[in-house]
Amino acid sequence: MGCTRDAFLDALENLTADEFKKFKMKLLSVPLREGYARIPRGTLLPMDAVDLTDKLVSYYLEAYGANLTALVLRDVGMQEVAEQLQETLGSGTHPGPSSSPLPPPAPALHFVDQHRAALIARVTDVDGVLDALYGKVLTEEQHQAVRAERTSPTKMRTLFSFAPAWNLTCKDLLLQALRDTQPYLVADLTQS
């Protein structure tokens, strides 16, 4: 882990003040992979190389952070620094005429993410699911917000509105609640 941070830091410290400023400006506009947030402008612009290295790793993790850093370096005309970074990390991405990094293998979506639309449309016993999630995944306020909805699809939509804050364990608990209350639906979706 320290090796990756050191490689990021070495690459950023090899930039002149103007190049470093261009790097930060490009980082504000480069397209990001789905699921990653942009470092806020007010946070990014005053950063030095050490702070930016930490922020790159915390926002984009090491593998994607390396690809993104190399992409931005190439986009601001620093191909040699980008190549050196990738050689140091042994990332396996090769600079070429395209300025986009090689995509990593797509992570498999969790069952509840993969079948979100079908679950919203087809779950009929939402109250049973809510009861299983209450206190483990849902707060009292969230539980009441879902129960206040009139139809099952709107209840499920409201339930899914809380999902961005859930980790894998929360999604697993939802899946188990669905297996317990809607076993045939889960079996049908699993086979599709």
PDB file of C-alpha atoms in Angstrom:
ATOM      1  CA  MET A   1       0.000   0.000   0.000  1.00  0.00           C
ATOM      2  CA  GLY A   2       2.810   2.426   0.839  1.00  0.00           C
ATOM      3  CA  CYS A   3       4.467   1.591  -2.490  1.00  0.00           C
ATOM      4  CA  THR A   4       1.430   2.835  -4.413  1.00  0.00           C
ATOM      5  CA  ARG A   5       1.244   6.052  -2.416  1.00  0.00           C
ATOM      6  CA  ASP A   6       4.969   6.582  -2.948  1.00  0.00           C
ATOM      7  CA  ALA A   7       4.570   6.087  -6.706  1.00  0.00           C
ATOM      8  CA  PHE A   8       1.678   8.608  -6.822  1.00  0.00           C
ATOM      9  CA  LEU A   9       3.695  11.073  -4.767  1.00  0.00           C
ATOM     10  CA  ASP A  10       6.814  10.673  -6.923  1.00  0.00           C
ATOM     11  CA  ALA A  11       4.770  11.268 -10.081  1.00  0.00           C
ATOM     12  CA  LEU A  12       3.078  14.385  -8.670  1.00  0.00           C
ATOM     13  CA  GLU A  13       6.311  15.785  -7.233  1.00  0.00           C
ATOM     14  CA  ASN A  14       7.927  15.495 -10.688  1.00  0.00           C
ATOM     15  CA  LEU A  15       5.483  18.116 -11.990  1.00  0.00           C
ATOM     16  CA  THR A  16       6.292  21.813 -12.101  1.00  0.00           C
ATOM     17  CA  ALA A  17       3.912  24.174 -10.301  1.00  0.00           C
ATOM     18  CA  ASP A  18       2.105  24.933 -13.578  1.00  0.00           C
ATOM     19  CA  GLU A  19       1.892  21.259 -14.547  1.00  0.00           C
ATOM     20  CA  PHE A  20       0.569  20.392 -11.082  1.00  0.00           C
ATOM     21  CA  LYS A  21      -2.079  23.107 -11.416  1.00  0.00           C
ATOM     22  CA  LYS A  22      -3.080  21.745 -14.863  1.00  0.00           C
ATOM     23  CA  PHE A  23      -3.233  18.243 -13.373  1.00  0.00           C
ATOM     24  CA  LYS A  24      -5.664  19.381 -10.661  1.00  0.00           C
ATOM     25  CA  MET A  25      -7.818  21.319 -13.156  1.00  0.00           C
ATOM     26  CA  LYS A  26      -8.003  18.296 -15.490  1.00  0.00           C
ATOM     27  CA  LEU A  27      -8.858  16.051 -12.531  1.00  0.00           C
ATOM     28  CA  LEU A  28     -11.937  18.239 -12.004  1.00  0.00           C
ATOM     29  CA  SER A  29     -13.246  17.511 -15.503  1.00  0.00           C
ATOM     30  CA  VAL A  30     -12.016  14.061 -16.512  1.00  0.00           C
ATOM     31  CA  PRO A  31     -14.848  11.497 -16.875  1.00  0.00           C
ATOM     32  CA  LEU A  32     -14.957   9.107 -13.928  1.00  0.00           C
ATOM     33  CA  ARG A  33     -16.017   5.498 -13.761  1.00  0.00           C
ATOM     34  CA  GLU A  34     -19.493   4.848 -12.467  1.00  0.00           C
ATOM     35  CA  GLY A  35     -19.595   4.693  -8.698  1.00  0.00           C
ATOM     36  CA  TYR A  36     -16.760   7.152  -8.094  1.00  0.00           C
ATOM     37  CA  ALA A  37     -17.250  10.723  -6.902  1.00  0.00           C
ATOM     38  CA  ARG A  38     -15.235  13.736  -7.947  1.00  0.00           C
ATOM     39  CA  ILE A  39     -12.962  15.373  -5.373  1.00  0.00           C
ATOM     40  CA  PRO A  40     -14.683  18.720  -4.627  1.00  0.00           C
ATOM     41  CA  ARG A  41     -13.031  21.743  -6.268  1.00  0.00           C
ATOM     42  CA  GLY A  42     -12.685  23.642  -2.982  1.00  0.00           C
ATOM     43  CA  THR A  43     -10.875  20.686  -1.461  1.00  0.00           C
ATOM     44  CA  LEU A  44      -8.732  19.861  -4.487  1.00  0.00           C
ATOM     45  CA  LEU A  45      -7.320  23.216  -5.600  1.00  0.00           C
ATOM     46  CA  PRO A  46      -5.376  24.188  -2.444  1.00  0.00           C
ATOM     47  CA  MET A  47      -3.845  20.700  -2.016  1.00  0.00           C
ATOM     48  CA  ASP A  48      -0.148  19.985  -2.266  1.00  0.00           C
ATOM     49  CA  ALA A  49       1.255  16.745  -3.710  1.00  0.00           C
ATOM     50  CA  VAL A  50       1.187  14.866  -0.381  1.00  0.00           C
ATOM     51  CA  ASP A  51      -2.433  15.767   0.374  1.00  0.00           C
ATOM     52  CA  LEU A  52      -3.531  15.005  -3.189  1.00  0.00           C
ATOM     53  CA  THR A  53      -1.830  11.609  -3.050  1.00  0.00           C
ATOM     54  CA  ASP A  54      -3.832  10.715   0.072  1.00  0.00           C
ATOM     55  CA  LYS A  55      -7.042  12.049  -1.476  1.00  0.00           C
ATOM     56  CA  LEU A  56      -6.523  10.091  -4.729  1.00  0.00           C
ATOM     57  CA  VAL A  57      -6.128   6.852  -2.788  1.00  0.00           C
ATOM     58  CA  SER A  58      -9.060   7.559  -0.455  1.00  0.00           C
ATOM     59  CA  TYR A  59     -11.435   8.617  -3.257  1.00  0.00           C
ATOM     60  CA  TYR A  60     -10.424   6.202  -6.026  1.00  0.00           C
ATOM     61  CA  LEU A  61      -8.572   3.388  -4.238  1.00  0.00           C
ATOM     62  CA  GLU A  62      -5.179   2.277  -5.455  1.00  0.00           C
ATOM     63  CA  ALA A  63      -5.879   0.437  -8.735  1.00  0.00           C
ATOM     64  CA  TYR A  64      -8.352   2.909 -10.228  1.00  0.00           C
ATOM     65  CA  GLY A  65      -6.418   5.820  -8.720  1.00  0.00           C
ATOM     66  CA  ALA A  66      -3.308   4.673 -10.623  1.00  0.00           C
ATOM     67  CA  ASN A  67      -5.214   4.430 -13.912  1.00  0.00           C
ATOM     68  CA  LEU A  68      -6.913   7.777 -13.355  1.00  0.00           C
ATOM     69  CA  THR A  69      -3.660   9.511 -12.404  1.00  0.00           C
ATOM     70  CA  ALA A  70      -1.932   8.125 -15.511  1.00  0.00           C
ATOM     71  CA  LEU A  71      -4.876   9.204 -17.686  1.00  0.00           C
ATOM     72  CA  VAL A  72      -4.829  12.761 -16.327  1.00  0.00           C
ATOM     73  CA  LEU A  73      -1.043  12.953 -16.660  1.00  0.00           C
ATOM     74  CA  ARG A  74      -1.328  11.944 -20.324  1.00  0.00           C
ATOM     75  CA  ASP A  75      -4.139  14.432 -20.904  1.00  0.00           C
ATOM     76  CA  VAL A  76      -1.957  17.298 -19.643  1.00  0.00           C
ATOM     77  CA  GLY A  77       0.936  16.206 -21.843  1.00  0.00           C
ATOM     78  CA  MET A  78       2.999  14.358 -19.256  1.00  0.00           C
ATOM     79  CA  GLN A  79       3.271  10.995 -21.055  1.00  0.00           C
ATOM     80  CA  GLU A  80       6.704  10.190 -19.641  1.00  0.00           C
ATOM     81  CA  VAL A  81       5.556  10.704 -16.055  1.00  0.00           C
ATOM     82  CA  ALA A  82       2.444   8.580 -16.748  1.00  0.00           C
ATOM     83  CA  GLU A  83       4.568   5.789 -18.223  1.00  0.00           C
ATOM     84  CA  GLN A  84       6.963   5.953 -15.290  1.00  0.00           C
ATOM     85  CA  LEU A  85       4.066   5.717 -12.819  1.00  0.00           C
ATOM     86  CA  GLN A  86       2.628   2.687 -14.574  1.00  0.00           C
ATOM     87  CA  GLU A  87       6.007   0.991 -14.826  1.00  0.00           C
ATOM     88  CA  THR A  88       6.618   1.576 -11.117  1.00  0.00           C
ATOM     89  CA  LEU A  89       3.243   0.119 -10.209  1.00  0.00           C
ATOM     90  CA  GLY A  90       3.354  -2.627 -12.839  1.00  0.00           C
ATOM     91  CA  SER A  91      -0.272  -1.837 -13.578  1.00  0.00           C
ATOM     92  CA  GLY A  92      -0.346  -3.576 -16.929  1.00  0.00           C
ATOM     93  CA  THR A  93      -2.032  -0.685 -18.699  1.00  0.00           C
ATOM     94  CA  HIS A  94      -0.120   0.506 -21.697  1.00  0.00           C
ATOM     95  CA  PRO A  95      -0.172   4.059 -22.952  1.00  0.00           C
ATOM     96  CA  GLY A  96      -1.310   4.312 -26.510  1.00  0.00           C
ATOM     97  CA  PRO A  97      -3.098   6.647 -28.839  1.00  0.00           C
ATOM     98  CA  SER A  98      -6.217   6.336 -26.701  1.00  0.00           C
ATOM     99  CA  SER A  99      -6.204   8.486 -23.607  1.00  0.00           C
ATOM    100  CA  SER A 100      -8.480   6.210 -21.608  1.00  0.00           C
ATOM    101  CA  PRO A 101      -7.197   3.644 -19.099  1.00  0.00           C
ATOM    102  CA  LEU A 102      -7.997   0.000 -19.559  1.00  0.00           C
ATOM    103  CA  PRO A 103     -11.174  -0.848 -17.676  1.00  0.00           C
ATOM    104  CA  PRO A 104     -10.882  -3.347 -14.843  1.00  0.00           C
ATOM    105  CA  PRO A 105     -13.063  -6.405 -14.853  1.00  0.00           C
ATOM    106  CA  ALA A 106     -16.543  -5.250 -13.945  1.00  0.00           C
ATOM    107  CA  PRO A 107     -17.462  -6.259 -10.402  1.00  0.00           C
ATOM    108  CA  ALA A 108     -20.507  -8.470 -10.219  1.00  0.00           C
ATOM    109  CA  LEU A 109     -23.564  -6.563  -9.107  1.00  0.00           C
ATOM    110  CA  HIS A 110     -25.275  -7.704  -5.945  1.00  0.00           C
ATOM    111  CA  PHE A 111     -28.570  -9.518  -6.534  1.00  0.00           C
ATOM    112  CA  VAL A 112     -30.640  -6.602  -5.191  1.00  0.00           C
ATOM    113  CA  ASP A 113     -28.824  -4.126  -7.468  1.00  0.00           C
ATOM    114  CA  GLN A 114     -29.024  -6.405 -10.483  1.00  0.00           C
ATOM    115  CA  HIS A 115     -32.765  -7.028 -10.079  1.00  0.00           C
ATOM    116  CA  ARG A 116     -33.819  -3.649  -8.656  1.00  0.00           C
ATOM    117  CA  ALA A 117     -36.494  -2.912 -11.280  1.00  0.00           C
ATOM    118  CA  ALA A 118     -38.033  -6.383 -11.037  1.00  0.00           C
ATOM    119  CA  LEU A 119     -38.053  -6.259  -7.235  1.00  0.00           C
ATOM    120  CA  ILE A 120     -39.804  -2.878  -7.268  1.00  0.00           C
ATOM    121  CA  ALA A 121     -42.444  -4.203  -9.650  1.00  0.00           C
ATOM    122  CA  ARG A 122     -42.943  -7.699  -8.251  1.00  0.00           C
ATOM    123  CA  VAL A 123     -42.461  -7.758  -4.457  1.00  0.00           C
ATOM    124  CA  THR A 124     -45.884  -8.021  -2.855  1.00  0.00           C
ATOM    125  CA  ASP A 125     -45.117  -8.593   0.848  1.00  0.00           C
ATOM    126  CA  VAL A 126     -43.142  -5.418   1.519  1.00  0.00           C
ATOM    127  CA  ASP A 127     -44.201  -5.309   5.168  1.00  0.00           C
ATOM    128  CA  GLY A 128     -42.625  -8.722   5.774  1.00  0.00           C
ATOM    129  CA  VAL A 129     -39.370  -7.495   4.247  1.00  0.00           C
ATOM    130  CA  LEU A 130     -39.522  -4.317   6.353  1.00  0.00           C
ATOM    131  CA  ASP A 131     -40.056  -6.280   9.542  1.00  0.00           C
ATOM    132  CA  ALA A 132     -36.955  -8.363   8.798  1.00  0.00           C
ATOM    133  CA  LEU A 133     -34.856  -5.243   8.139  1.00  0.00           C
ATOM    134  CA  TYR A 134     -36.129  -3.111  11.007  1.00  0.00           C
ATOM    135  CA  GLY A 135     -33.375  -2.386  13.536  1.00  0.00           C
ATOM    136  CA  LYS A 136     -30.715  -4.158  11.452  1.00  0.00           C
ATOM    137  CA  VAL A 137     -30.736  -2.050   8.286  1.00  0.00           C
ATOM    138  CA  LEU A 138     -33.576   0.418   8.697  1.00  0.00           C
ATOM    139  CA  THR A 139     -34.049   3.026  11.390  1.00  0.00           C
ATOM    140  CA  GLU A 140     -37.481   3.699  12.885  1.00  0.00           C
ATOM    141  CA  GLU A 141     -37.829   6.775  10.671  1.00  0.00           C
ATOM    142  CA  GLN A 142     -36.902   4.892   7.501  1.00  0.00           C
ATOM    143  CA  HIS A 143     -39.217   2.008   8.435  1.00  0.00           C
ATOM    144  CA  GLN A 144     -42.116   4.408   8.916  1.00  0.00           C
ATOM    145  CA  ALA A 145     -41.344   6.277   5.667  1.00  0.00           C
ATOM    146  CA  VAL A 146     -41.609   3.053   3.676  1.00  0.00           C
ATOM    147  CA  ARG A 147     -44.740   1.880   5.481  1.00  0.00           C
ATOM    148  CA  ALA A 148     -46.435   5.224   4.836  1.00  0.00           C
ATOM    149  CA  GLU A 149     -46.483   4.589   1.092  1.00  0.00           C
ATOM    150  CA  ARG A 150     -49.713   3.212  -0.362  1.00  0.00           C
ATOM    151  CA  THR A 151     -48.644   0.658  -2.976  1.00  0.00           C
ATOM    152  CA  SER A 152     -46.027  -2.073  -2.944  1.00  0.00           C
ATOM    153  CA  PRO A 153     -44.020  -0.566  -5.845  1.00  0.00           C
ATOM    154  CA  THR A 154     -43.822   2.844  -4.140  1.00  0.00           C
ATOM    155  CA  LYS A 155     -42.865   1.155  -0.879  1.00  0.00           C
ATOM    156  CA  MET A 156     -40.063  -0.700  -2.665  1.00  0.00           C
ATOM    157  CA  ARG A 157     -38.903   2.489  -4.408  1.00  0.00           C
ATOM    158  CA  THR A 158     -38.728   4.240  -1.054  1.00  0.00           C
ATOM    159  CA  LEU A 159     -36.854   1.274   0.423  1.00  0.00           C
ATOM    160  CA  PHE A 160     -34.354   1.385  -2.454  1.00  0.00           C
ATOM    161  CA  SER A 161     -33.888   5.120  -1.911  1.00  0.00           C
ATOM    162  CA  PHE A 162     -31.939   4.197   1.237  1.00  0.00           C
ATOM    163  CA  ALA A 163     -29.756   1.631  -0.598  1.00  0.00           C
ATOM    164  CA  PRO A 164     -26.911   3.977  -1.645  1.00  0.00           C
ATOM    165  CA  ALA A 165     -25.862   4.158   2.021  1.00  0.00           C
ATOM    166  CA  TRP A 166     -25.912   0.356   2.438  1.00  0.00           C
ATOM    167  CA  ASN A 167     -22.890  -1.883   2.494  1.00  0.00           C
ATOM    168  CA  LEU A 168     -22.759  -5.477   1.287  1.00  0.00           C
ATOM    169  CA  THR A 169     -24.040  -6.809   4.619  1.00  0.00           C
ATOM    170  CA  CYS A 170     -27.159  -4.641   4.409  1.00  0.00           C
ATOM    171  CA  LYS A 171     -27.851  -5.863   0.875  1.00  0.00           C
ATOM    172  CA  ASP A 172     -27.330  -9.459   2.020  1.00  0.00           C
ATOM    173  CA  LEU A 173     -29.889  -8.909   4.798  1.00  0.00           C
ATOM    174  CA  LEU A 174     -32.375  -7.546   2.247  1.00  0.00           C
ATOM    175  CA  LEU A 175     -31.770 -10.571   0.021  1.00  0.00           C
ATOM    176  CA  GLN A 176     -32.321 -12.928   2.967  1.00  0.00           C
ATOM    177  CA  ALA A 177     -35.557 -11.117   3.857  1.00  0.00           C
ATOM    178  CA  LEU A 178     -36.697 -11.513   0.247  1.00  0.00           C
ATOM    179  CA  ARG A 179     -35.783 -15.209   0.300  1.00  0.00           C
ATOM    180  CA  ASP A 180     -37.824 -15.650   3.467  1.00  0.00           C
ATOM    181  CA  THR A 181     -40.899 -13.716   2.307  1.00  0.00           C
ATOM    182  CA  GLN A 182     -40.812 -14.132  -1.493  1.00  0.00           C
ATOM    183  CA  PRO A 183     -38.928 -17.392  -2.188  1.00  0.00           C
ATOM    184  CA  TYR A 184     -40.505 -18.056  -5.590  1.00  0.00           C
ATOM    185  CA  LEU A 185     -39.778 -14.546  -6.829  1.00  0.00           C
ATOM    186  CA  VAL A 186     -36.131 -14.804  -5.754  1.00  0.00           C
ATOM    187  CA  ALA A 187     -35.842 -18.226  -7.425  1.00  0.00           C
ATOM    188  CA  ASP A 188     -37.379 -16.860 -10.633  1.00  0.00           C
ATOM    189  CA  LEU A 189     -35.032 -13.850 -10.700  1.00  0.00           C
ATOM    190  CA  THR A 190     -32.014 -16.036  -9.930  1.00  0.00           C
ATOM    191  CA  GLN A 191     -32.768 -18.204 -12.965  1.00  0.00           C
ATOM    192  CA  SER A 192     -33.292 -15.223 -15.287  1.00  0.00           C
TER     193      SER A 192
END
